[in-house]
Short mmCIF file of C-alpha atoms in Angstrom, two decimals:
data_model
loop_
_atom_site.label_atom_id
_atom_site.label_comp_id
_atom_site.label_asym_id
_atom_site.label_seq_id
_atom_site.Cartn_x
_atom_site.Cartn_y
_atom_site.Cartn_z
CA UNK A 1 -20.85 -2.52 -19.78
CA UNK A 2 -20.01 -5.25 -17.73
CA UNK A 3 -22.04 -8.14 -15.70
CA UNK A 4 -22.39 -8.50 -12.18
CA UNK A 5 -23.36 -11.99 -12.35
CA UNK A 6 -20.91 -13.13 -10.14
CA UNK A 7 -17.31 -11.87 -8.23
CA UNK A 8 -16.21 -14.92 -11.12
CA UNK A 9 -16.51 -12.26 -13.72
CA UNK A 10 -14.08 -9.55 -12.20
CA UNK A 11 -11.10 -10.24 -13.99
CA UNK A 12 -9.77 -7.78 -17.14
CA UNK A 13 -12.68 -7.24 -19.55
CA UNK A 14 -10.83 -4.52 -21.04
CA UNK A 15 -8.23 -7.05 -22.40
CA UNK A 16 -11.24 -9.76 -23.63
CA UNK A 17 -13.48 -6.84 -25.52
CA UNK A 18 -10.68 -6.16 -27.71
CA UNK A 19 -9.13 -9.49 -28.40
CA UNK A 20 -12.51 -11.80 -27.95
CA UNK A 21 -14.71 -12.56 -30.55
CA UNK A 22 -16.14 -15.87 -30.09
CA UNK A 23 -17.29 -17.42 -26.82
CA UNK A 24 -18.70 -20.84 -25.58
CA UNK A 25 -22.11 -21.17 -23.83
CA UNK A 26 -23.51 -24.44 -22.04
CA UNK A 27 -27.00 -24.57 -21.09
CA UNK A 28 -27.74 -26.93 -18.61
CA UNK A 29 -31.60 -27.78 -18.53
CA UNK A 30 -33.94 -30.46 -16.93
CA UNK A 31 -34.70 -32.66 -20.13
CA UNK A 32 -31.07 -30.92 -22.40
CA UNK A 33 -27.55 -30.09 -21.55
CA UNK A 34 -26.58 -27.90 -25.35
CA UNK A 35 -23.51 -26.33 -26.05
CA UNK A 36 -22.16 -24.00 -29.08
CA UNK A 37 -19.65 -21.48 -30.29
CA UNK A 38 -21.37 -18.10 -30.23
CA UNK A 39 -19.99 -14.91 -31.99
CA UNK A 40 -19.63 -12.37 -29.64
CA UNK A 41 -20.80 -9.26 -31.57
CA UNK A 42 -23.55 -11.01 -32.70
CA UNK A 43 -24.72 -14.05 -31.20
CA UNK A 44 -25.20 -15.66 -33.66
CA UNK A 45 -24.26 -20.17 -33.75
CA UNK A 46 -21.06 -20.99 -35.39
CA UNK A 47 -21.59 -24.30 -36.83
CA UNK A 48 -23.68 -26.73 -35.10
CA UNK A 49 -25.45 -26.63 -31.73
CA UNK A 50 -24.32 -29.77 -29.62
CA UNK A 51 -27.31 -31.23 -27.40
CA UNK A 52 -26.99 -34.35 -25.11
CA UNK A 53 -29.71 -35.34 -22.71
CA UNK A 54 -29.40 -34.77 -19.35
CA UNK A 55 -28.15 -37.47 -17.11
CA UNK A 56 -30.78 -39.23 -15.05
CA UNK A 57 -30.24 -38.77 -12.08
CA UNK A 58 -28.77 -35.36 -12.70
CA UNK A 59 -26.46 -35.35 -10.25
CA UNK A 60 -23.55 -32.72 -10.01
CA UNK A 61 -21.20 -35.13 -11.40
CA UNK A 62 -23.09 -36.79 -13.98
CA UNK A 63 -23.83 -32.96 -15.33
CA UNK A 64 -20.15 -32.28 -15.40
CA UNK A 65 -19.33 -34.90 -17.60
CA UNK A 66 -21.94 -34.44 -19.77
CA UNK A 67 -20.21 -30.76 -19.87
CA UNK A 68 -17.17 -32.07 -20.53
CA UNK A 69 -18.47 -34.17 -23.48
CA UNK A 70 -19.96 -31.31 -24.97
CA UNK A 71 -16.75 -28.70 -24.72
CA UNK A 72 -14.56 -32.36 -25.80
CA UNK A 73 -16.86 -32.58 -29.03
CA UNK A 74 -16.81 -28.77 -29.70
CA UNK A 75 -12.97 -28.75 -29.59
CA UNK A 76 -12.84 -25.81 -27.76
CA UNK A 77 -9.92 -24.83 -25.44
CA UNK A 78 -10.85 -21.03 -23.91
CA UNK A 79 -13.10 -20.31 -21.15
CA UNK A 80 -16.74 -21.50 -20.67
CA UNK A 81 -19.84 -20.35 -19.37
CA UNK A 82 -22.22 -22.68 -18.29
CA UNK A 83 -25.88 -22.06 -16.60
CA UNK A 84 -27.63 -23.84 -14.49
CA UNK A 85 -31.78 -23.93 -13.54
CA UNK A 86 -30.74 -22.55 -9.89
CA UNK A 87 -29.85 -19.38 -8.09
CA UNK A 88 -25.66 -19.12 -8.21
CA UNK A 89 -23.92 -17.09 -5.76
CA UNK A 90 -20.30 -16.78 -5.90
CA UNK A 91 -19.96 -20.03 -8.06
CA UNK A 92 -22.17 -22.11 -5.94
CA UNK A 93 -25.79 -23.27 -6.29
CA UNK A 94 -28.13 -22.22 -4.16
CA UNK A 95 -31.11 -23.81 -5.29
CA UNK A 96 -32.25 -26.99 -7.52
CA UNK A 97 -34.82 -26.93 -10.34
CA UNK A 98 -35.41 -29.33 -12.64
CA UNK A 99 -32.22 -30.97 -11.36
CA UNK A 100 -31.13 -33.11 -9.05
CA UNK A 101 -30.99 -31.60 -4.97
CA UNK A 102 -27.89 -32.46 -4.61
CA UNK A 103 -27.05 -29.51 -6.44
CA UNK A 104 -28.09 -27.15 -3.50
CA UNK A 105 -24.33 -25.77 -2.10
CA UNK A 106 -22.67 -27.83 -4.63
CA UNK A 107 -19.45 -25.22 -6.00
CA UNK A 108 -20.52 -25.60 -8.97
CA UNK A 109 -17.72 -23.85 -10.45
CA UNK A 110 -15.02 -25.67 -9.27
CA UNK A 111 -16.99 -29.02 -9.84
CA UNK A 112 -16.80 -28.14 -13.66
CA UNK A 113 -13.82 -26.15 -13.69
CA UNK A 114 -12.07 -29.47 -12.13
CA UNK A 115 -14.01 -31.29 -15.41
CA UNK A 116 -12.81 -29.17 -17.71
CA UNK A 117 -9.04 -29.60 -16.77
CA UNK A 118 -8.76 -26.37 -14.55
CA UNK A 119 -9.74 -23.64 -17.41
CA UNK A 120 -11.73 -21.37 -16.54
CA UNK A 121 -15.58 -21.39 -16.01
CA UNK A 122 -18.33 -18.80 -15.21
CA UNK A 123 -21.64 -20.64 -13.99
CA UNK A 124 -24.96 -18.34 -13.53
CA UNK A 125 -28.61 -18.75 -13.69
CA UNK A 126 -30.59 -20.09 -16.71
CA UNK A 127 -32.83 -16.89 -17.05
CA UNK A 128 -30.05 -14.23 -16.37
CA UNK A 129 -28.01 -16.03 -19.33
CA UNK A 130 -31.53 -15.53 -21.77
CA UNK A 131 -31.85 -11.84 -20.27
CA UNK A 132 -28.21 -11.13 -21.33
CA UNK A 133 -28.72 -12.79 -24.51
CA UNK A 134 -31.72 -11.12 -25.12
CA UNK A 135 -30.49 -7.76 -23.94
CA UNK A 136 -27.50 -7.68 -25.98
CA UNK A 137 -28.86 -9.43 -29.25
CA UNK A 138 -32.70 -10.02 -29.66
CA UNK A 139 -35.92 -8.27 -28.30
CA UNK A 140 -34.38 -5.71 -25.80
CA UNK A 141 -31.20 -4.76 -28.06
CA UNK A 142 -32.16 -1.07 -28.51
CA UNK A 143 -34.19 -0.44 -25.38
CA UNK A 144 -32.02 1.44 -23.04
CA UNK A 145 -33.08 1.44 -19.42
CA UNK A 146 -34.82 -1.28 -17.15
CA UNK A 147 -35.60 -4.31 -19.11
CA UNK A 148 -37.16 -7.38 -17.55
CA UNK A 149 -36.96 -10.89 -18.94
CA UNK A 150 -40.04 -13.31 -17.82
CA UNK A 151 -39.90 -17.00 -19.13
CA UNK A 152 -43.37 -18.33 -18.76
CA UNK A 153 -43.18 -21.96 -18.58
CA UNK A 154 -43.82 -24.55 -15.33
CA UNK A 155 -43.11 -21.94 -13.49
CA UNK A 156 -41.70 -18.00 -14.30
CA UNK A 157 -37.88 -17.34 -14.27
CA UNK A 158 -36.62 -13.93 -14.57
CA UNK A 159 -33.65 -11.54 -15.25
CA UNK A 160 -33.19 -7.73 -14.73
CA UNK A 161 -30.99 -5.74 -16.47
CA UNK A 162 -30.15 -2.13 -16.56
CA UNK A 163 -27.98 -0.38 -19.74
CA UNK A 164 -27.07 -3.83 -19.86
CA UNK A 165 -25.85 -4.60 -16.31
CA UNK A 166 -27.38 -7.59 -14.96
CA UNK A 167 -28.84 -7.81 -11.11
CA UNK A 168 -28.64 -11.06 -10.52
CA UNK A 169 -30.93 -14.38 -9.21
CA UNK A 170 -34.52 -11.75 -8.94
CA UNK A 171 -36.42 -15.03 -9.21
CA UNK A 172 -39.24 -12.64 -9.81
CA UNK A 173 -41.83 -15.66 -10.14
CA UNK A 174 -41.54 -16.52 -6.29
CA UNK A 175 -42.91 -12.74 -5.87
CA UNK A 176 -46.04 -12.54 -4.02
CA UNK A 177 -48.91 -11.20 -6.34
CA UNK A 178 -52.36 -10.47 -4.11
CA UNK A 179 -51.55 -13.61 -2.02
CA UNK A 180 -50.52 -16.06 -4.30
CA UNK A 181 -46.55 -16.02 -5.64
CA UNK A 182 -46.46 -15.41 -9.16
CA UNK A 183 -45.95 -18.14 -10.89
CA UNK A 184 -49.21 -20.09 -9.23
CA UNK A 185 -50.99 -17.52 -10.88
CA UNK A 186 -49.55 -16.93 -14.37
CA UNK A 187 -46.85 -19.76 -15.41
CA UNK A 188 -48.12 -21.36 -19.01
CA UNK A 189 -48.89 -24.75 -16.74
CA UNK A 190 -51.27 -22.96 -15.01
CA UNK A 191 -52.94 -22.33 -17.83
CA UNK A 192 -52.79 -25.35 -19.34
CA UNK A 193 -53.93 -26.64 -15.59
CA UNK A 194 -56.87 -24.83 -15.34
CA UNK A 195 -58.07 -25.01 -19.17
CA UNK A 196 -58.08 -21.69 -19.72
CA UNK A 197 -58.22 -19.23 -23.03
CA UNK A 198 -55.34 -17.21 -23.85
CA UNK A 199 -57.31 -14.05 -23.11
CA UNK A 200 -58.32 -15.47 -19.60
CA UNK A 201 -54.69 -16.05 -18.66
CA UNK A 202 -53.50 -12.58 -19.93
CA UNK A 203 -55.18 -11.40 -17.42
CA UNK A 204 -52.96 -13.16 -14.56
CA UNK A 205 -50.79 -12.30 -16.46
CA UNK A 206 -51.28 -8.57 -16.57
CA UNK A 207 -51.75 -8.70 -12.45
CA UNK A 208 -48.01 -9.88 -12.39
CA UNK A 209 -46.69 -7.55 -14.32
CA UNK A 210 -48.26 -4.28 -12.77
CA UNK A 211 -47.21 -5.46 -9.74
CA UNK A 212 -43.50 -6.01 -11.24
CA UNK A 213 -43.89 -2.79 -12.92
CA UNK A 214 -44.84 -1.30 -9.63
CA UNK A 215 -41.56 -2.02 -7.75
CA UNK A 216 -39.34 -1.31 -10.97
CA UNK A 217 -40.87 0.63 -13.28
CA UNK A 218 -39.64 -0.77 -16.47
CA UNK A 219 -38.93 0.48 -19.98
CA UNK A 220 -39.44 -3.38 -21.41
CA UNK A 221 -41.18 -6.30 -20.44
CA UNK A 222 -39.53 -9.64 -22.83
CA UNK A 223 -41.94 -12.38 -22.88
CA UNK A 224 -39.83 -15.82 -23.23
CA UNK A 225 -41.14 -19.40 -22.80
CA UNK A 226 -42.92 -21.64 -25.06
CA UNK A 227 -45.65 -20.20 -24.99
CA UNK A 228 -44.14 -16.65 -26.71
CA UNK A 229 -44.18 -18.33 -29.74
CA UNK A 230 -47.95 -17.46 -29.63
CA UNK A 231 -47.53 -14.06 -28.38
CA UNK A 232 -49.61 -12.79 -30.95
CA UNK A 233 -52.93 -14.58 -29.24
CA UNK A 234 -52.05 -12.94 -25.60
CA UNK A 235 -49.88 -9.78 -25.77
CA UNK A 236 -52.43 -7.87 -27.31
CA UNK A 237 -54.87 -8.97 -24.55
CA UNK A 238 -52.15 -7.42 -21.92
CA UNK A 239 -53.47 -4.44 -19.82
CA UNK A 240 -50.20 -3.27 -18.31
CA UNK A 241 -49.12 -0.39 -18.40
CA UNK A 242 -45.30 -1.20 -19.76
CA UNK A 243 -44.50 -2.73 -23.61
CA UNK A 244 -43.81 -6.50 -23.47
CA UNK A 245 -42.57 -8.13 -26.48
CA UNK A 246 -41.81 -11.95 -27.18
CA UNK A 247 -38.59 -13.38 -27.13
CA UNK A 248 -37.00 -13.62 -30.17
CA UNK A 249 -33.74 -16.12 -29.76
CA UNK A 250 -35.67 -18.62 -27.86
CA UNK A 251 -33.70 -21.90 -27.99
CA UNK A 252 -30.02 -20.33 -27.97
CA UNK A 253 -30.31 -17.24 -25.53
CA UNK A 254 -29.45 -19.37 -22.72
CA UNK A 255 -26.03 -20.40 -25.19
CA UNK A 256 -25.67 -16.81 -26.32
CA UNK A 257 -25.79 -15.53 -22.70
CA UNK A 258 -23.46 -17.80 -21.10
CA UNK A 259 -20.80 -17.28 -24.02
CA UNK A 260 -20.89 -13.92 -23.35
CA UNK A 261 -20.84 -14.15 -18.81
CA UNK A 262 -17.34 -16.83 -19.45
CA UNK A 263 -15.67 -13.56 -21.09
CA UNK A 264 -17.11 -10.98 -18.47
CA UNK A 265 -19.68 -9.33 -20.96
CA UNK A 266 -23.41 -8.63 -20.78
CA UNK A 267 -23.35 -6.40 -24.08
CA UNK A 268 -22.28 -7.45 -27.48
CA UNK A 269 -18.02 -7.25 -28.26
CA UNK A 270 -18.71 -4.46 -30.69
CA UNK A 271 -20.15 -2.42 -28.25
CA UNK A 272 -19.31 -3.37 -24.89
CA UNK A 273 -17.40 -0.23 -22.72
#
């Protein structure tokens, strides 16, 4: 199955499924910029995750070299995915979190294809990379359907996928939820903000996700974040209606997923078709 993250991905999958088996991920992030091989049937690091910290200010070129450092030190020469905390439309960023604003319209794919010596690069959002990642090799792996992706953290990124097609940039946390957007009433800072338990939030928590499940009816819920790491002392306080389970590749989805976008893939190589 194949992504639709991005008219950058339409070039002959058929070709990279049966001669691809590693990929290269970047994951771009406010405090982190890491980097790693990935093997593409499944996901698993090979060798060492690379991690830099991001540039300050994290300006669209300052990023780009700290990409290039990271692909220079890996001594890779195929294509690269790279993600980015922002919405990405055809290559270019749409929005700025937890980066600089000058990213907003920057092409962000030509910036770091131009950085990378003109190889090819496929740039998407930070939470659609974990979904595929997550999809293909960790808590959603053999759930078939609609499975949803929800990183709790400042605020609540999201990514949709469907057998393993990805709809892109849902930014589900800007959602309004009974007059308030989402992530005002359920990110893990606003729980930390207002000092409450973990079975006071889940129930925020469980008002977001009824009214997610409402308008997509989902066969999964993954719960990713921090704060999944102590699923076990808020899932089971969760009165939704759909399963959620936590996250289980946490620090290298966002890798994973964006070695598997830069060869056109949102399931694993063994399986992908």
């Amino acid at each position: 199955m194949f992504a639709t993250v991005d008219r950058d991905l339409e070039f002959d999958t058929q070709e990279r499924r049966t001669m691809t088996t590693t990929g290269f991920g970047i994951d771009v992030g406010g405090s982190g910029v890491k980097g790693g091989t990935i093997d593409l049937s499944t996901g698993e690091m090979i060798g060492d995750r690379i991690k830099i910290l991001t540039p300050q200010p994290s300006t669209p070129d300052a990023i780009a070299g700290t990409v290039a450092e990271i692909v220079e030190q890996a001594k890779w020469t195929g294509p690269v995915g790279i993600t980015l905390p922002a919405v990405v439309t055809g290559g270019v960023a749409r929005s700025a979190a937890n980066i600089d604003k000058s990213w907003i319209d920057t092409d962000a794919a030509a910036l770091f294809g131009k950085a990378l010596g003109g190889r090819e690069v496929t740039v998407l959002n930070d939470a659609d990379a974990a979904g595929i990642a997550e999809d293909s090799f960790g808590a959603g792996k053999d759930t078939s359907g609609v499975v949803i992706l929800l990183t709790f953290g400042t605020g609540i990124g999201s990514a949709v996928l469907h057998n393993g097609v990805l709809l892109p940039n849902t930014e589900f946390g800007h959602l309004e939820v009974d007059g308030k957007e989402a992530e005002h009433r359920a990110a893990s800072s606003v729980k930390e903000k207002k000092d409450w338990s973990y079975k006071e939030w889940a129930v925020e928590v469980s008002r977001v996700l009824t009214t997610f499940e409402n308008l997509l009816w989902p066969d999964l819920f993954i719960a990713g974040g921090g704060i999944s790491r102590k699923h076990e002392k808020w899932i089971p306080h969760l009165t939704n209606r759909t399963k959620v389970v936590p996250a289980t590749l946490l620090n290298t989805a966002g890798i994973a997923g964006a070695a598997l976008a830069s060869v056109g893939l949102t399931r694993p190589a063994s399986v992908a078709g």
